[in-house]
Structures are given as structure tokens and as C-alpha cells.
């Protein structure tokens, strides 16, 4: 049985696109970057910790396979997590405006006997955004609960001038990498 170690509606939607039945695990994993920890290492660690914590929750099932993922927006080596409020969301969008940033998504899959991980690295460029557009976007409520304060699958798609990488990876679960990992675990053909 496959379990998704995430409450993210976007990850549930994306994993559902693979046509799989899966359970959803409610976990509270701290997402805190350690001093001196590289952004890539941070994202990989959090994804592993989510999957590992999920496996502990389903230990009674030796057939369980758990998928954990983490997505972060990175600009100038600064990790932009989920905004804490409207001001934080607006500040993130101001920093991303007119710039190219990275979106790193790590996916970890674990079972009782093995672990594997894949990473999707994408580059996203935003057009220059004035304060009125930023305020309107923040007022839509869309920035909340999303790394970097935006959802590429929603209103932010309008001000995304370039995407190099994985659209689903920027959303939060890169389907190519995820399917490849799940094949290794015999979850899909």
C-alpha cells in the first residue's frame, strides 16, 4: 500500500494523476534549515525526514511504501518557504519580481527494506511586478501554503515568463521522477 506523507492538496492531485490508490499521512515535520546547510541538502533532508516519519506511522504494514516530498523556492541561496502572512508573501514576490529563481523538489520513497530519492531542479522567471499586481495576487489568498508565496498552476502562471524544468515539480511533485521511483518499488509498472 502506498502512503503519501503530505497534507498538500497539490501533491494529492499530482499523485492521483498516476492513477494510484494511496493513503494520506498527517505528519508534523519541522522544516528548519540548519546553519550552513546548502539549499539542495536541506530540501533532500526534509523529504527524507517526511518519508521516514511516515514509515514509522505505518510500521504494522510490512508492504507499506511511503512517499515524502519537499519543495522550496531558492533565490541567491536564500530559501523561501511558505509565507507566514500577507506582508511576508508580498515581500517574497517583490524579491522574485523580474528575476529567475530555482525551485527544488526532492522526492523520497521508503519501505521496510529500502530507500530511494530523486530531485527535480527547475528555473522560473517572473516578469517585473508592480505593487498593485503583487497586492492583488496576495489578496487572492493563493500565496498561502505555497513555497515562495506563489502557485505556478494558478494566478502566478500569468506572470511566469519562462520555466525550464518540471511544471509538476514546481507545483510540488515532479511526476517523471516520482513515477520512476515508484517503478523501482514495484508500485507501478
PDB file of C-alpha atoms in Angstrom:
ATOM      1  CA  UNK A   1       0.000   0.000   0.000  1.00  0.00           C
ATOM      2  CA  UNK A   2       1.313   3.434  -0.980  1.00  0.00           C
ATOM      3  CA  UNK A   3       1.100   6.302   1.504  1.00  0.00           C
ATOM      4  CA  UNK A   4       1.694   9.990   0.820  1.00  0.00           C
ATOM      5  CA  UNK A   5       3.414  11.699   3.752  1.00  0.00           C
ATOM      6  CA  UNK A   6       1.882  15.092   2.976  1.00  0.00           C
ATOM      7  CA  UNK A   7      -1.332  17.033   3.500  1.00  0.00           C
ATOM      8  CA  UNK A   8      -0.686  19.120   0.375  1.00  0.00           C
ATOM      9  CA  UNK A   9      -3.731  19.163  -1.902  1.00  0.00           C
ATOM     10  CA  UNK A  10      -1.397  19.738  -4.847  1.00  0.00           C
ATOM     11  CA  UNK A  11       0.651  16.624  -4.081  1.00  0.00           C
ATOM     12  CA  UNK A  12      -2.531  14.583  -3.658  1.00  0.00           C
ATOM     13  CA  UNK A  13      -3.778  15.840  -7.034  1.00  0.00           C
ATOM     14  CA  UNK A  14      -0.478  15.161  -8.787  1.00  0.00           C
ATOM     15  CA  UNK A  15      -0.016  11.681  -7.305  1.00  0.00           C
ATOM     16  CA  UNK A  16      -3.606  10.934  -8.293  1.00  0.00           C
ATOM     17  CA  UNK A  17      -2.680  11.643 -11.922  1.00  0.00           C
ATOM     18  CA  UNK A  18      -0.621   8.442 -11.851  1.00  0.00           C
ATOM     19  CA  UNK A  19      -3.853   6.500 -11.324  1.00  0.00           C
ATOM     20  CA  UNK A  20      -2.764   5.077  -7.976  1.00  0.00           C
ATOM     21  CA  UNK A  21      -4.686   4.324  -4.818  1.00  0.00           C
ATOM     22  CA  UNK A  22      -2.891   5.782  -1.795  1.00  0.00           C
ATOM     23  CA  UNK A  23      -3.401   6.766   1.797  1.00  0.00           C
ATOM     24  CA  UNK A  24      -2.527  10.191   3.187  1.00  0.00           C
ATOM     25  CA  UNK A  25      -0.496  10.529   6.384  1.00  0.00           C
ATOM     26  CA  UNK A  26      -0.792  13.589   8.599  1.00  0.00           C
ATOM     27  CA  UNK A  27       2.683  14.475   9.867  1.00  0.00           C
ATOM     28  CA  UNK A  28       4.195  17.492  11.547  1.00  0.00           C
ATOM     29  CA  UNK A  29       7.827  17.602  10.429  1.00  0.00           C
ATOM     30  CA  UNK A  30       9.786  20.745  11.304  1.00  0.00           C
ATOM     31  CA  UNK A  31      11.113  22.464   8.196  1.00  0.00           C
ATOM     32  CA  UNK A  32      14.097  24.356   9.538  1.00  0.00           C
ATOM     33  CA  UNK A  33      17.254  24.906   7.500  1.00  0.00           C
ATOM     34  CA  UNK A  34      20.380  24.253   9.555  1.00  0.00           C
ATOM     35  CA  UNK A  35      23.140  26.906   9.693  1.00  0.00           C
ATOM     36  CA  UNK A  36      25.471  26.407   6.747  1.00  0.00           C
ATOM     37  CA  UNK A  37      23.215  23.758   5.168  1.00  0.00           C
ATOM     38  CA  UNK A  38      23.093  24.043   1.388  1.00  0.00           C
ATOM     39  CA  UNK A  39      19.599  24.624  -0.023  1.00  0.00           C
ATOM     40  CA  UNK A  40      19.708  21.360  -2.001  1.00  0.00           C
ATOM     41  CA  UNK A  41      20.803  19.381   1.067  1.00  0.00           C
ATOM     42  CA  UNK A  42      18.035  20.984   3.127  1.00  0.00           C
ATOM     43  CA  UNK A  43      15.294  20.043   0.656  1.00  0.00           C
ATOM     44  CA  UNK A  44      16.628  16.485   0.343  1.00  0.00           C
ATOM     45  CA  UNK A  45      16.813  16.083   4.130  1.00  0.00           C
ATOM     46  CA  UNK A  46      13.271  17.314   4.748  1.00  0.00           C
ATOM     47  CA  UNK A  47      11.871  14.967   2.068  1.00  0.00           C
ATOM     48  CA  UNK A  48      13.731  12.030   3.683  1.00  0.00           C
ATOM     49  CA  UNK A  49      12.505  13.009   7.159  1.00  0.00           C
ATOM     50  CA  UNK A  50       8.884  13.170   5.951  1.00  0.00           C
ATOM     51  CA  UNK A  51       9.098   9.756   4.295  1.00  0.00           C
ATOM     52  CA  UNK A  52      10.858   8.228   7.308  1.00  0.00           C
ATOM     53  CA  UNK A  53       8.332   9.635   9.772  1.00  0.00           C
ATOM     54  CA  UNK A  54       5.539   8.336   7.560  1.00  0.00           C
ATOM     55  CA  UNK A  55       7.071   4.860   7.527  1.00  0.00           C
ATOM     56  CA  UNK A  56       7.159   4.879  11.330  1.00  0.00           C
ATOM     57  CA  UNK A  57       3.398   5.585  11.327  1.00  0.00           C
ATOM     58  CA  UNK A  58       2.655   2.511   9.189  1.00  0.00           C
ATOM     59  CA  UNK A  59       5.189   0.099  10.712  1.00  0.00           C
ATOM     60  CA  UNK A  60       2.484  -2.540  11.238  1.00  0.00           C
ATOM     61  CA  UNK A  61       2.248  -2.999   7.463  1.00  0.00           C
ATOM     62  CA  UNK A  62       5.421  -4.634   6.062  1.00  0.00           C
ATOM     63  CA  UNK A  63       4.182  -3.968   2.489  1.00  0.00           C
ATOM     64  CA  UNK A  64       3.895  -0.203   3.055  1.00  0.00           C
ATOM     65  CA  UNK A  65       5.645   2.206   0.723  1.00  0.00           C
ATOM     66  CA  UNK A  66       5.791   5.852   1.820  1.00  0.00           C
ATOM     67  CA  UNK A  67       6.440   8.867  -0.392  1.00  0.00           C
ATOM     68  CA  UNK A  68       7.651  12.135   1.141  1.00  0.00           C
ATOM     69  CA  UNK A  69       8.467  15.320  -0.743  1.00  0.00           C
ATOM     70  CA  UNK A  70       9.632  18.848  -0.097  1.00  0.00           C
ATOM     71  CA  UNK A  71       9.588  21.872  -2.409  1.00  0.00           C
ATOM     72  CA  UNK A  72      11.430  25.116  -1.820  1.00  0.00           C
ATOM     73  CA  UNK A  73      11.981  28.275  -3.824  1.00  0.00           C
ATOM     74  CA  UNK A  74      15.597  29.488  -3.777  1.00  0.00           C
ATOM     75  CA  UNK A  75      16.942  32.903  -4.775  1.00  0.00           C
ATOM     76  CA  UNK A  76      20.539  33.955  -4.099  1.00  0.00           C
ATOM     77  CA  UNK A  77      20.931  30.917  -1.784  1.00  0.00           C
ATOM     78  CA  UNK A  78      18.002  32.101   0.339  1.00  0.00           C
ATOM     79  CA  UNK A  79      15.239  29.543   0.823  1.00  0.00           C
ATOM     80  CA  UNK A  80      11.740  30.983   0.528  1.00  0.00           C
ATOM     81  CA  UNK A  81       9.373  28.748   2.448  1.00  0.00           C
ATOM     82  CA  UNK A  82       5.669  29.311   2.918  1.00  0.00           C
ATOM     83  CA  UNK A  83       4.766  32.915   3.777  1.00  0.00           C
ATOM     84  CA  UNK A  84       3.639  33.482   7.364  1.00  0.00           C
ATOM     85  CA  UNK A  85       1.289  36.346   6.443  1.00  0.00           C
ATOM     86  CA  UNK A  86       0.323  38.772   3.660  1.00  0.00           C
ATOM     87  CA  UNK A  87       3.311  41.064   4.255  1.00  0.00           C
ATOM     88  CA  UNK A  88       5.702  38.107   4.046  1.00  0.00           C
ATOM     89  CA  UNK A  89       4.050  36.907   0.809  1.00  0.00           C
ATOM     90  CA  UNK A  90       4.316  40.385  -0.734  1.00  0.00           C
ATOM     91  CA  UNK A  91       7.975  40.670   0.295  1.00  0.00           C
ATOM     92  CA  UNK A  92       8.770  37.321  -1.339  1.00  0.00           C
ATOM     93  CA  UNK A  93       7.033  38.297  -4.558  1.00  0.00           C
ATOM     94  CA  UNK A  94       8.859  41.650  -4.629  1.00  0.00           C
ATOM     95  CA  UNK A  95      12.181  39.786  -4.355  1.00  0.00           C
ATOM     96  CA  UNK A  96      11.190  37.313  -7.108  1.00  0.00           C
ATOM     97  CA  UNK A  97       9.862  40.051  -9.403  1.00  0.00           C
ATOM     98  CA  UNK A  98      11.860  40.398 -12.626  1.00  0.00           C
ATOM     99  CA  UNK A  99      14.259  37.629 -11.568  1.00  0.00           C
ATOM    100  CA  UNK A 100      14.981  33.970 -12.231  1.00  0.00           C
ATOM    101  CA  UNK A 101      14.847  31.682  -9.230  1.00  0.00           C
ATOM    102  CA  UNK A 102      15.236  27.965  -8.633  1.00  0.00           C
ATOM    103  CA  UNK A 103      12.573  25.570  -7.432  1.00  0.00           C
ATOM    104  CA  UNK A 104      13.950  22.420  -5.844  1.00  0.00           C
ATOM    105  CA  UNK A 105      11.669  19.470  -5.177  1.00  0.00           C
ATOM    106  CA  UNK A 106      13.052  16.327  -3.565  1.00  0.00           C
ATOM    107  CA  UNK A 107      11.038  13.110  -3.518  1.00  0.00           C
ATOM    108  CA  UNK A 108      11.908  10.277  -1.133  1.00  0.00           C
ATOM    109  CA  UNK A 109      10.327   6.841  -1.267  1.00  0.00           C
ATOM    110  CA  UNK A 110      10.898   4.369   1.551  1.00  0.00           C
ATOM    111  CA  UNK A 111       9.756   0.888   2.521  1.00  0.00           C
ATOM    112  CA  UNK A 112      10.800  -1.509   5.264  1.00  0.00           C
ATOM    113  CA  UNK A 113      13.807  -2.619   3.226  1.00  0.00           C
ATOM    114  CA  UNK A 114      14.913   0.259   1.073  1.00  0.00           C
ATOM    115  CA  UNK A 115      15.049   3.973   0.369  1.00  0.00           C
ATOM    116  CA  UNK A 116      15.471   5.972  -2.837  1.00  0.00           C
ATOM    117  CA  UNK A 117      15.384   9.662  -3.672  1.00  0.00           C
ATOM    118  CA  UNK A 118      15.184  11.887  -6.735  1.00  0.00           C
ATOM    119  CA  UNK A 119      15.475  15.648  -7.102  1.00  0.00           C
ATOM    120  CA  UNK A 120      13.854  17.960  -9.633  1.00  0.00           C
ATOM    121  CA  UNK A 121      15.535  21.314 -10.207  1.00  0.00           C
ATOM    122  CA  UNK A 122      13.648  23.936 -12.206  1.00  0.00           C
ATOM    123  CA  UNK A 123      14.266  27.576 -13.059  1.00  0.00           C
ATOM    124  CA  UNK A 124      11.357  30.020 -13.078  1.00  0.00           C
ATOM    125  CA  UNK A 125      11.483  33.617 -14.318  1.00  0.00           C
ATOM    126  CA  UNK A 126       8.892  36.207 -13.330  1.00  0.00           C
ATOM    127  CA  UNK A 127       8.184  39.409 -15.189  1.00  0.00           C
ATOM    128  CA  UNK A 128       8.587  42.636 -13.201  1.00  0.00           C
ATOM    129  CA  UNK A 129       5.593  43.049 -10.911  1.00  0.00           C
ATOM    130  CA  UNK A 130       4.395  46.370  -9.576  1.00  0.00           C
ATOM    131  CA  UNK A 131       2.998  46.770  -6.073  1.00  0.00           C
ATOM    132  CA  UNK A 132      -0.610  46.782  -7.296  1.00  0.00           C
ATOM    133  CA  UNK A 133      -0.253  43.387  -9.031  1.00  0.00           C
ATOM    134  CA  UNK A 134       1.516  41.938  -6.019  1.00  0.00           C
ATOM    135  CA  UNK A 135      -1.203  43.254  -3.690  1.00  0.00           C
ATOM    136  CA  UNK A 136      -3.962  41.837  -5.908  1.00  0.00           C
ATOM    137  CA  UNK A 137      -2.273  38.444  -6.061  1.00  0.00           C
ATOM    138  CA  UNK A 138      -1.736  38.339  -2.297  1.00  0.00           C
ATOM    139  CA  UNK A 139      -5.376  39.397  -1.755  1.00  0.00           C
ATOM    140  CA  UNK A 140      -6.472  36.383  -3.824  1.00  0.00           C
ATOM    141  CA  UNK A 141      -5.213  34.164  -0.994  1.00  0.00           C
ATOM    142  CA  UNK A 142      -3.275  31.981  -3.403  1.00  0.00           C
ATOM    143  CA  UNK A 143       0.219  32.610  -1.932  1.00  0.00           C
ATOM    144  CA  UNK A 144      -0.563  30.944   1.384  1.00  0.00           C
ATOM    145  CA  UNK A 145       0.660  27.425   1.999  1.00  0.00           C
ATOM    146  CA  UNK A 146       2.985  27.587  -1.013  1.00  0.00           C
ATOM    147  CA  UNK A 147       6.759  27.837  -1.096  1.00  0.00           C
ATOM    148  CA  UNK A 148       7.847  31.234  -2.375  1.00  0.00           C
ATOM    149  CA  UNK A 149       4.343  32.604  -1.945  1.00  0.00           C
ATOM    150  CA  UNK A 150       3.003  31.538  -5.339  1.00  0.00           C
ATOM    151  CA  UNK A 151       1.287  28.730  -7.205  1.00  0.00           C
ATOM    152  CA  UNK A 152       2.515  28.280 -10.759  1.00  0.00           C
ATOM    153  CA  UNK A 153      -0.651  26.313 -11.549  1.00  0.00           C
ATOM    154  CA  UNK A 154      -2.808  29.314 -10.611  1.00  0.00           C
ATOM    155  CA  UNK A 155      -2.598  33.055 -10.909  1.00  0.00           C
ATOM    156  CA  UNK A 156       1.208  33.137 -10.921  1.00  0.00           C
ATOM    157  CA  UNK A 157       1.262  31.392 -14.275  1.00  0.00           C
ATOM    158  CA  UNK A 158       0.291  34.751 -15.807  1.00  0.00           C
ATOM    159  CA  UNK A 159       3.498  36.433 -14.653  1.00  0.00           C
ATOM    160  CA  UNK A 160       5.804  33.482 -15.297  1.00  0.00           C
ATOM    161  CA  UNK A 161       7.758  34.404 -18.422  1.00  0.00           C
ATOM    162  CA  UNK A 162       9.924  31.278 -18.516  1.00  0.00           C
ATOM    163  CA  UNK A 163      10.024  27.817 -16.980  1.00  0.00           C
ATOM    164  CA  UNK A 164      12.956  25.487 -17.518  1.00  0.00           C
ATOM    165  CA  UNK A 165      12.357  22.158 -15.832  1.00  0.00           C
ATOM    166  CA  UNK A 166       9.311  20.399 -14.453  1.00  0.00           C
ATOM    167  CA  UNK A 167       5.925  22.137 -14.182  1.00  0.00           C
ATOM    168  CA  UNK A 168       4.694  19.412 -11.804  1.00  0.00           C
ATOM    169  CA  UNK A 169       7.959  19.739  -9.859  1.00  0.00           C
ATOM    170  CA  UNK A 170       7.300  23.442  -9.321  1.00  0.00           C
ATOM    171  CA  UNK A 171       3.768  22.510  -8.208  1.00  0.00           C
ATOM    172  CA  UNK A 172       5.268  20.192  -5.595  1.00  0.00           C
ATOM    173  CA  UNK A 173       5.652  16.671  -7.013  1.00  0.00           C
ATOM    174  CA  UNK A 174       7.655  16.038 -10.200  1.00  0.00           C
ATOM    175  CA  UNK A 175       5.717  13.262 -11.910  1.00  0.00           C
ATOM    176  CA  UNK A 176       8.526  11.916 -14.087  1.00  0.00           C
ATOM    177  CA  UNK A 177      10.853  11.431 -11.113  1.00  0.00           C
ATOM    178  CA  UNK A 178       8.034  10.184  -8.879  1.00  0.00           C
ATOM    179  CA  UNK A 179       6.894   7.548 -11.390  1.00  0.00           C
ATOM    180  CA  UNK A 180      10.493   6.399 -11.853  1.00  0.00           C
ATOM    181  CA  UNK A 181      10.930   5.931  -8.095  1.00  0.00           C
ATOM    182  CA  UNK A 182       7.605   4.125  -7.721  1.00  0.00           C
ATOM    183  CA  UNK A 183       8.594   1.736 -10.532  1.00  0.00           C
ATOM    184  CA  UNK A 184      11.734   0.838  -8.546  1.00  0.00           C
ATOM    185  CA  UNK A 185       9.493  -0.131  -5.628  1.00  0.00           C
ATOM    186  CA  UNK A 186       7.077  -2.131  -7.807  1.00  0.00           C
ATOM    187  CA  UNK A 187       4.190   0.260  -7.072  1.00  0.00           C
ATOM    188  CA  UNK A 188       3.609   0.930 -10.797  1.00  0.00           C
ATOM    189  CA  UNK A 189       4.675  -0.781 -14.000  1.00  0.00           C
TER     190      UNK A 189
END
